[in-house]
Amino acid sequence: MTQASTPVGEVFERLLGPRATVSITAYDGSSSGPADAPVSIQVRSPLALDYLMSSPGDLGLARAYVAGALDVTGDLYTALHALSAQVDQLTPADRLWLLRKLGARHLRVVKPPAEEHPSRIRRGMTALRHSKGRDSEAIASHYDVSNRFYELVLGPSMAYTCAVFPQAGASLEEAQEHKFDLVCRKLGLQPGMKLLDVGCGWGGMVAHAVRHYGVEALGVTLSREQAQWAQKNIVSLGLADRAEIRHLDYRDVTETGFDAISSIGLTEHIGARNVPGYFRFLAEKLKPHGRLLNHCITNPDTSVAHRSRGFIDRYVFPDGELEAPGELVTAMHDAGLEVRHSENLREHYALTLAGWCANLDEHWDEAVSEAGAGRSRVWALYLAACRLAFERREIELHQILGVRTDREGGMGMPLRPDWGI
């Protein structure tokens, strides 16, 4: 009978430790933590304990939150700051203590929330991973949620990649504009040049490059929803004579002879084993002296596994894989691209995610109406967790600039970088 009478608040107090800055209230009437804590966690049903005990690492917490069995009052990022590290660091002794207090009934297998993707094993053979068909399905599952939902989260720029803040206090929109302009300057864009933007999203880079640098641009994306929104926007801006957005796999681009290629946030989706072929393909699309700017999330070092796991793999980016910056640099050089510059924008992505979190909070009711409560909870958790991961240097963001040299080794670039900050 001891197991059944153990207050849930006591259990979470053990999980969080004595210095936790969150309070806990539970369905059994128990509580723990300081009453004046800035963040309160509500354990609404025994299902939260089932998920926590039966799921590894962060997956249990994610399932409980997405299902609504565990809720947060206050800033979700602050709650994660207190929760995630403690749960990830549970020792065998801690788990044995939880088992004694909660009882074996909480070890039962519980059906995950509807928003969860199957495990990698259930999704199919490794050999099929990152085939065109499977990549298309993975992209659609994440990006084809609702264009209106993305407008609420991302803001007017519709830029779903790391912004670059020119100074402290810059707005998210200013930082996204600055990011696109920085990429244009690193690529050395000039009027009349031909630009290819792979993984173009809602077309922000294409529109900026055409409007401000006078180039002709082609953008491609695997998301049908993105392509339709982006092409409509290109037409509304009066740029259709110089810009086009296609619903197309980058591997199916037939044009060649580009002066520049931008890849902003695509590499995370192609798979580590495909990185060499990816850079070879893009290098072949460039003219001599043509530049490639690859902007993507990276692992902090090569000891970290390529494949995403847990919550991110099951709810956010199925089949997503990250590489360390050195692996990307090596692959670019092996593909015939000479790397001329690399920049880590890790802190900028944390700031970007903070902006997206604020947008989602501000428009929460409309987001739930548009995409559903479960999907909105997935996004709230994902954005806050990624912000924390960038701050802790669990992941990074690198822009790497390469050039296709001519036969004599000429690279057509100034002796020193000329794109400023």
Short mmCIF file of C-alpha atoms in Angstrom, two decimals:
data_model
loop_
_atom_site.label_atom_id
_atom_site.label_comp_id
_atom_site.label_asym_id
_atom_site.label_seq_id
_atom_site.Cartn_x
_atom_site.Cartn_y
_atom_site.Cartn_z
CA MET A 1 0.00 0.00 0.00
CA THR A 2 3.02 2.27 0.44
CA GLN A 3 3.48 2.55 -3.32
CA ALA A 4 -0.10 3.67 -3.91
CA SER A 5 0.04 6.31 -1.18
CA THR A 6 3.31 7.96 -2.22
CA PRO A 7 2.53 11.60 -3.03
CA VAL A 8 3.35 12.48 -6.62
CA GLY A 9 4.78 15.80 -5.44
CA GLU A 10 7.37 13.89 -3.41
CA VAL A 11 8.37 11.91 -6.47
CA PHE A 12 9.01 15.04 -8.52
CA GLU A 13 10.83 16.70 -5.67
CA ARG A 14 13.31 13.81 -5.80
CA LEU A 15 13.54 14.15 -9.58
CA LEU A 16 14.21 17.88 -9.58
CA GLY A 17 16.41 18.13 -6.52
CA PRO A 18 16.25 20.54 -3.57
CA ARG A 19 17.34 23.64 -5.52
CA ALA A 20 14.71 23.43 -8.25
CA THR A 21 13.17 26.77 -9.20
CA VAL A 22 9.81 25.26 -10.21
CA SER A 23 6.80 24.21 -8.22
CA ILE A 24 4.84 21.00 -8.76
CA THR A 25 1.15 20.35 -8.27
CA ALA A 26 -0.30 16.93 -8.94
CA TYR A 27 -3.61 15.21 -9.60
CA ASP A 28 -3.47 13.57 -6.15
CA GLY A 29 -3.46 16.96 -4.41
CA SER A 30 0.21 16.85 -3.46
CA SER A 31 2.76 19.53 -4.27
CA SER A 32 6.43 20.38 -3.95
CA GLY A 33 8.85 23.19 -4.63
CA PRO A 34 8.70 26.87 -3.68
CA ALA A 35 5.21 28.35 -3.82
CA ASP A 36 6.53 31.56 -5.40
CA ALA A 37 8.46 29.78 -8.16
CA PRO A 38 8.26 31.55 -11.55
CA VAL A 39 7.23 28.32 -13.25
CA SER A 40 4.69 25.72 -12.14
CA ILE A 41 4.37 22.18 -13.52
CA GLN A 42 1.04 20.43 -13.25
CA VAL A 43 1.00 16.62 -13.30
CA ARG A 44 -2.56 16.19 -14.49
CA SER A 45 -2.89 12.40 -14.61
CA PRO A 46 -1.07 9.11 -13.87
CA LEU A 47 -0.36 8.93 -17.61
CA ALA A 48 2.51 11.39 -17.07
CA LEU A 49 4.19 8.91 -14.73
CA ASP A 50 3.56 6.05 -17.15
CA TYR A 51 5.36 7.94 -19.91
CA LEU A 52 8.18 9.04 -17.63
CA MET A 53 8.88 5.53 -16.35
CA SER A 54 8.43 3.60 -19.59
CA SER A 55 10.23 5.94 -22.02
CA PRO A 56 13.97 6.66 -22.23
CA GLY A 57 15.50 10.11 -21.75
CA ASP A 58 13.55 13.12 -22.94
CA LEU A 59 10.96 11.05 -24.81
CA GLY A 60 8.90 10.36 -21.68
CA LEU A 61 8.66 14.03 -20.74
CA ALA A 62 7.81 14.91 -24.33
CA ARG A 63 5.03 12.34 -24.54
CA ALA A 64 3.53 13.50 -21.25
CA TYR A 65 3.57 17.15 -22.34
CA VAL A 66 2.26 16.58 -25.87
CA ALA A 67 -0.55 14.39 -24.52
CA GLY A 68 -1.52 17.06 -21.99
CA ALA A 69 -0.84 14.77 -19.02
CA LEU A 70 1.83 17.23 -17.89
CA ASP A 71 1.39 20.97 -18.27
CA VAL A 72 3.40 24.11 -17.57
CA THR A 73 2.33 27.50 -16.27
CA GLY A 74 4.95 30.12 -17.02
CA ASP A 75 7.89 29.99 -19.41
CA LEU A 76 8.39 26.53 -20.94
CA TYR A 77 12.07 27.25 -21.59
CA THR A 78 12.62 27.93 -17.88
CA ALA A 79 10.82 24.71 -16.98
CA LEU A 80 12.99 22.72 -19.39
CA HIS A 81 16.06 24.28 -17.88
CA ALA A 82 15.09 22.67 -14.58
CA LEU A 83 13.58 19.43 -15.88
CA SER A 84 15.63 18.16 -18.80
CA ALA A 85 19.04 17.95 -17.17
CA GLN A 86 17.66 16.19 -14.10
CA VAL A 87 15.72 13.55 -16.00
CA ASP A 88 18.60 12.90 -18.39
CA GLN A 89 20.93 12.40 -15.41
CA LEU A 90 18.78 9.90 -13.49
CA THR A 91 21.04 7.21 -12.04
CA PRO A 92 20.09 3.51 -11.74
CA ALA A 93 19.58 4.17 -8.02
CA ASP A 94 17.16 7.01 -8.82
CA ARG A 95 15.14 4.80 -11.16
CA LEU A 96 15.05 1.99 -8.60
CA TRP A 97 13.78 4.47 -6.01
CA LEU A 98 11.08 5.65 -8.44
CA LEU A 99 10.07 2.07 -9.15
CA ARG A 100 9.66 1.35 -5.44
CA LYS A 101 7.68 4.53 -4.85
CA LEU A 102 5.48 4.43 -7.94
CA GLY A 103 5.04 0.72 -8.43
CA ALA A 104 5.56 -1.53 -11.44
CA ARG A 105 2.20 -0.49 -12.91
CA HIS A 106 3.86 2.63 -14.31
CA LEU A 107 6.26 0.49 -16.38
CA ARG A 108 3.42 -0.56 -18.67
CA VAL A 109 3.70 0.21 -22.37
CA VAL A 110 1.53 3.22 -23.17
CA LYS A 111 0.41 4.24 -26.65
CA PRO A 112 2.24 7.45 -27.61
CA PRO A 113 0.41 10.62 -28.70
CA ALA A 114 -0.95 10.70 -32.24
CA GLU A 115 1.65 13.30 -33.25
CA GLU A 116 4.54 10.87 -32.75
CA HIS A 117 6.24 9.28 -35.77
CA PRO A 118 7.15 5.57 -35.69
CA SER A 119 10.64 4.57 -34.60
CA ARG A 120 13.40 4.38 -37.21
CA ILE A 121 13.12 0.59 -37.17
CA ARG A 122 9.42 0.72 -37.93
CA ARG A 123 9.88 3.42 -40.57
CA GLY A 124 11.80 0.96 -42.71
CA MET A 125 15.20 -0.22 -43.88
CA THR A 126 18.26 1.98 -43.40
CA ALA A 127 18.98 1.52 -47.11
CA LEU A 128 15.76 3.40 -47.93
CA ARG A 129 16.56 6.33 -45.67
CA HIS A 130 16.93 9.55 -47.69
CA SER A 131 15.56 8.05 -50.87
CA LYS A 132 13.60 10.69 -52.78
CA GLY A 133 10.26 9.23 -51.74
CA ARG A 134 11.12 8.91 -48.06
CA ASP A 135 12.69 12.38 -47.93
CA SER A 136 9.53 13.80 -49.51
CA GLU A 137 7.38 12.15 -46.82
CA ALA A 138 9.64 13.39 -44.02
CA ILE A 139 9.63 16.96 -45.32
CA ALA A 140 5.87 16.96 -45.81
CA SER A 141 5.30 15.73 -42.25
CA HIS A 142 7.13 18.75 -40.85
CA TYR A 143 6.69 21.57 -43.33
CA ASP A 144 3.21 20.94 -44.69
CA VAL A 145 1.49 21.50 -41.34
CA SER A 146 -0.10 24.81 -42.34
CA ASN A 147 1.35 27.92 -43.93
CA ARG A 148 -0.76 30.03 -41.57
CA PHE A 149 0.71 28.20 -38.58
CA TYR A 150 4.21 29.04 -39.81
CA GLU A 151 3.22 32.67 -40.33
CA LEU A 152 2.20 32.83 -36.67
CA VAL A 153 5.48 31.29 -35.47
CA LEU A 154 8.03 32.76 -37.87
CA GLY A 155 6.59 36.22 -38.37
CA PRO A 156 6.45 38.29 -41.58
CA SER A 157 9.85 37.12 -42.87
CA MET A 158 8.66 33.48 -43.10
CA ALA A 159 12.30 32.56 -42.57
CA TYR A 160 12.66 29.21 -40.81
CA THR A 161 16.42 29.30 -40.35
CA CYS A 162 18.90 30.95 -38.01
CA ALA A 163 18.80 34.73 -38.14
CA VAL A 164 21.92 36.87 -37.76
CA PHE A 165 21.57 39.69 -35.24
CA PRO A 166 23.64 42.71 -36.32
CA GLN A 167 23.63 44.06 -32.77
CA ALA A 168 22.07 43.34 -29.40
CA GLY A 169 18.46 44.43 -29.33
CA ALA A 170 17.81 43.93 -33.04
CA SER A 171 14.36 42.54 -33.81
CA LEU A 172 13.84 39.08 -35.25
CA GLU A 173 12.70 40.58 -38.56
CA GLU A 174 15.79 42.80 -38.74
CA ALA A 175 17.99 39.79 -37.99
CA GLN A 176 16.39 37.65 -40.69
CA GLU A 177 16.84 40.44 -43.23
CA HIS A 178 20.46 40.77 -42.12
CA LYS A 179 20.99 37.00 -42.52
CA PHE A 180 19.78 36.98 -46.11
CA ASP A 181 21.89 40.02 -46.90
CA LEU A 182 24.98 38.45 -45.31
CA VAL A 183 24.54 35.35 -47.46
CA CYS A 184 24.20 37.52 -50.58
CA ARG A 185 27.39 39.40 -49.71
CA LYS A 186 29.33 36.23 -48.95
CA LEU A 187 28.25 34.86 -52.32
CA GLY A 188 29.41 38.07 -54.03
CA LEU A 189 26.11 38.51 -55.86
CA GLN A 190 25.98 41.07 -58.68
CA PRO A 191 23.23 42.08 -61.11
CA GLY A 192 22.67 39.52 -63.85
CA MET A 193 24.15 36.57 -61.94
CA LYS A 194 22.29 33.26 -61.70
CA LEU A 195 21.51 31.97 -58.20
CA LEU A 196 20.25 28.53 -57.17
CA ASP A 197 18.70 28.29 -53.69
CA VAL A 198 18.25 24.65 -52.63
CA GLY A 199 15.83 23.93 -49.82
CA CYS A 200 14.44 27.42 -50.39
CA GLY A 201 11.60 27.24 -47.86
CA TRP A 202 9.11 30.07 -48.36
CA GLY A 203 11.46 31.84 -50.76
CA GLY A 204 12.93 34.51 -48.50
CA MET A 205 16.47 34.18 -49.83
CA VAL A 206 15.30 34.15 -53.45
CA ALA A 207 13.17 37.25 -52.98
CA HIS A 208 15.92 39.16 -51.15
CA ALA A 209 18.61 38.31 -53.70
CA VAL A 210 16.45 39.30 -56.67
CA ARG A 211 15.12 42.52 -55.13
CA HIS A 212 18.37 43.82 -53.66
CA TYR A 213 21.11 42.31 -55.83
CA GLY A 214 19.48 42.08 -59.26
CA VAL A 215 20.12 38.37 -59.81
CA GLU A 216 18.03 35.74 -61.57
CA ALA A 217 17.11 33.05 -59.07
CA LEU A 218 15.66 29.56 -58.92
CA GLY A 219 14.49 28.13 -55.59
CA VAL A 220 13.52 24.49 -55.02
CA THR A 221 11.81 22.84 -52.05
CA LEU A 222 10.37 19.40 -51.30
CA SER A 223 7.41 20.96 -49.51
CA ARG A 224 4.43 21.55 -51.77
CA GLU A 225 2.90 23.98 -49.27
CA GLN A 226 6.10 26.04 -49.18
CA ALA A 227 6.42 26.11 -52.96
CA GLN A 228 2.86 27.29 -53.49
CA TRP A 229 3.16 30.04 -50.86
CA ALA A 230 6.59 31.15 -52.10
CA GLN A 231 5.68 31.29 -55.79
CA LYS A 232 2.54 33.28 -55.00
CA ASN A 233 4.66 35.71 -52.97
CA ILE A 234 7.19 36.04 -55.81
CA VAL A 235 4.37 37.01 -58.15
CA SER A 236 2.88 39.48 -55.66
CA LEU A 237 6.28 41.18 -55.31
CA GLY A 238 6.54 41.58 -59.08
CA LEU A 239 9.60 39.33 -59.33
CA ALA A 240 8.22 36.51 -61.49
CA ASP A 241 10.26 37.61 -64.53
CA ARG A 242 13.50 36.97 -62.62
CA ALA A 243 12.60 34.39 -59.95
CA GLU A 244 10.93 31.01 -59.80
CA ILE A 245 10.09 28.59 -56.99
CA ARG A 246 9.60 24.93 -57.82
CA HIS A 247 8.26 21.99 -55.85
CA LEU A 248 11.28 19.84 -56.64
CA ASP A 249 13.99 17.67 -55.10
CA TYR A 250 17.32 19.47 -55.43
CA ARG A 251 18.67 16.31 -57.07
CA ASP A 252 16.27 16.86 -59.97
CA VAL A 253 17.50 20.34 -60.89
CA THR A 254 18.65 20.08 -64.53
CA GLU A 255 19.99 23.61 -65.03
CA THR A 256 23.70 24.30 -64.64
CA GLY A 257 26.12 27.20 -64.95
CA PHE A 258 25.09 29.00 -61.76
CA ASP A 259 27.22 31.84 -60.40
CA ALA A 260 26.20 31.06 -56.84
CA ILE A 261 24.32 28.48 -54.77
CA SER A 262 22.79 29.04 -51.34
CA SER A 263 21.80 26.12 -49.16
CA ILE A 264 20.18 27.39 -45.96
CA GLY A 265 18.90 24.65 -43.69
CA LEU A 266 18.85 21.75 -46.17
CA THR A 267 21.90 19.69 -45.14
CA GLU A 268 20.18 18.51 -41.94
CA HIS A 269 17.72 16.54 -44.07
CA ILE A 270 19.94 14.77 -46.60
CA GLY A 271 21.71 12.18 -44.39
CA ALA A 272 25.39 11.93 -43.47
CA ARG A 273 26.21 9.27 -46.04
CA ASN A 274 24.79 11.50 -48.79
CA VAL A 275 26.85 14.57 -47.88
CA PRO A 276 29.74 13.81 -50.28
CA GLY A 277 27.35 13.30 -53.21
CA TYR A 278 25.38 16.40 -52.23
CA PHE A 279 28.44 18.63 -52.46
CA ARG A 280 29.61 16.97 -55.70
CA PHE A 281 26.21 17.59 -57.26
CA LEU A 282 26.16 21.25 -56.25
CA ALA A 283 29.79 21.82 -57.27
CA GLU A 284 28.98 20.57 -60.77
CA LYS A 285 26.19 23.14 -61.01
CA LEU A 286 28.63 26.05 -60.51
CA LYS A 287 30.67 27.99 -63.03
CA PRO A 288 34.39 28.37 -62.30
CA HIS A 289 34.70 31.02 -59.57
CA GLY A 290 31.12 30.22 -58.52
CA ARG A 291 30.50 30.18 -54.77
CA LEU A 292 28.46 27.89 -52.50
CA LEU A 293 27.24 29.03 -49.08
CA ASN A 294 26.17 26.10 -46.90
CA HIS A 295 24.27 27.12 -43.76
CA CYS A 296 23.20 24.30 -41.42
CA ILE A 297 22.95 22.98 -37.88
CA THR A 298 26.03 20.99 -36.89
CA ASN A 299 27.25 18.66 -34.17
CA PRO A 300 29.87 20.15 -31.82
CA ASP A 301 32.38 17.38 -32.66
CA THR A 302 32.68 14.07 -34.49
CA SER A 303 32.05 11.96 -31.38
CA VAL A 304 28.34 12.87 -31.50
CA ALA A 305 26.13 10.47 -33.46
CA HIS A 306 24.83 11.75 -36.79
CA ARG A 307 21.29 10.56 -36.27
CA SER A 308 18.79 12.53 -34.22
CA ARG A 309 17.13 10.56 -31.45
CA GLY A 310 14.32 10.70 -28.94
CA PHE A 311 11.90 13.60 -29.13
CA ILE A 312 13.46 15.32 -32.18
CA ASP A 313 13.41 12.15 -34.30
CA ARG A 314 9.92 11.04 -33.25
CA TYR A 315 8.14 14.40 -33.33
CA VAL A 316 10.10 16.97 -35.31
CA PHE A 317 12.61 15.79 -37.94
CA PRO A 318 12.22 12.10 -38.76
CA ASP A 319 15.44 10.82 -40.36
CA GLY A 320 17.25 14.07 -39.53
CA GLU A 321 21.05 13.81 -39.29
CA LEU A 322 23.76 16.29 -38.32
CA GLU A 323 27.47 16.38 -39.11
CA ALA A 324 30.35 18.15 -37.40
CA PRO A 325 31.72 21.21 -39.26
CA GLY A 326 34.99 19.41 -40.02
CA GLU A 327 33.10 16.64 -41.80
CA LEU A 328 31.34 19.21 -43.97
CA VAL A 329 34.58 21.04 -44.79
CA THR A 330 36.25 17.76 -45.78
CA ALA A 331 33.33 16.78 -48.00
CA MET A 332 33.32 20.18 -49.69
CA HIS A 333 37.04 19.99 -50.44
CA ASP A 334 36.73 16.43 -51.71
CA ALA A 335 33.98 17.63 -54.07
CA GLY A 336 36.35 20.19 -55.59
CA LEU A 337 35.16 23.22 -53.60
CA GLU A 338 37.84 25.22 -51.83
CA VAL A 339 36.59 26.39 -48.42
CA ARG A 340 37.37 30.08 -47.96
CA HIS A 341 35.44 30.95 -44.80
CA SER A 342 33.55 29.34 -41.91
CA GLU A 343 31.50 31.03 -39.21
CA ASN A 344 29.72 29.63 -36.15
CA LEU A 345 26.41 31.38 -35.41
CA ARG A 346 25.36 29.24 -32.45
CA GLU A 347 24.30 32.09 -30.16
CA HIS A 348 22.32 33.68 -32.98
CA TYR A 349 20.19 30.57 -33.31
CA ALA A 350 19.40 30.62 -29.60
CA LEU A 351 18.20 34.21 -30.02
CA THR A 352 16.20 33.25 -33.13
CA LEU A 353 14.46 30.45 -31.26
CA ALA A 354 13.64 32.80 -28.39
CA GLY A 355 11.89 35.02 -30.94
CA TRP A 356 9.91 32.11 -32.37
CA CYS A 357 8.92 31.00 -28.86
CA ALA A 358 7.62 34.50 -28.14
CA ASN A 359 5.64 34.52 -31.41
CA LEU A 360 4.03 31.17 -30.61
CA ASP A 361 3.15 32.29 -27.09
CA GLU A 362 1.59 35.49 -28.41
CA HIS A 363 -0.53 33.64 -30.98
CA TRP A 364 -1.15 30.44 -29.01
CA ASP A 365 -4.94 30.27 -29.35
CA GLU A 366 -4.84 30.83 -33.11
CA ALA A 367 -2.00 28.31 -33.49
CA VAL A 368 -4.03 25.67 -31.65
CA SER A 369 -7.05 26.47 -33.81
CA GLU A 370 -4.91 26.12 -36.95
CA ALA A 371 -2.79 23.04 -36.17
CA GLY A 372 -4.36 21.43 -33.09
CA ALA A 373 -3.33 21.36 -29.44
CA GLY A 374 -0.98 18.39 -29.78
CA ARG A 375 0.93 19.80 -32.74
CA SER A 376 1.19 23.21 -31.08
CA ARG A 377 2.57 21.57 -27.94
CA VAL A 378 5.14 19.73 -30.05
CA TRP A 379 6.31 23.05 -31.45
CA ALA A 380 6.40 24.82 -28.12
CA LEU A 381 8.54 22.04 -26.67
CA TYR A 382 10.74 21.75 -29.75
CA LEU A 383 11.53 25.46 -29.96
CA ALA A 384 12.28 25.81 -26.25
CA ALA A 385 14.39 22.63 -26.16
CA CYS A 386 16.43 23.68 -29.20
CA ARG A 387 17.06 27.11 -27.71
CA LEU A 388 18.48 25.39 -24.63
CA ALA A 389 20.57 23.03 -26.77
CA PHE A 390 22.21 25.89 -28.69
CA GLU A 391 22.94 27.77 -25.48
CA ARG A 392 24.57 24.68 -23.97
CA ARG A 393 26.61 24.00 -27.14
CA GLU A 394 24.94 20.65 -27.64
CA ILE A 395 24.47 21.77 -31.26
CA GLU A 396 25.90 24.60 -33.36
CA LEU A 397 25.15 26.47 -36.59
CA HIS A 398 27.80 26.93 -39.26
CA GLN A 399 27.93 28.94 -42.44
CA ILE A 400 30.67 27.51 -44.67
CA LEU A 401 31.65 29.29 -47.89
CA GLY A 402 33.31 27.37 -50.72
CA VAL A 403 34.34 28.31 -54.24
CA ARG A 404 34.86 26.32 -57.43
CA THR A 405 38.34 27.31 -58.54
CA ASP A 406 39.40 27.36 -62.18
CA ARG A 407 42.03 25.02 -63.65
CA GLU A 408 44.86 27.31 -62.63
CA GLY A 409 43.59 27.55 -59.05
CA GLY A 410 42.07 30.99 -59.45
CA MET A 411 39.10 31.66 -57.22
CA GLY A 412 37.84 35.08 -58.32
CA MET A 413 37.56 36.38 -54.78
CA PRO A 414 39.23 39.30 -52.98
CA LEU A 415 42.31 38.54 -50.91
CA ARG A 416 40.37 39.28 -47.74
CA PRO A 417 36.63 38.88 -46.98
CA ASP A 418 34.72 41.97 -48.12
CA TRP A 419 31.24 41.24 -46.76
CA GLY A 420 31.60 42.94 -43.36
CA ILE A 421 29.69 41.70 -40.33
#
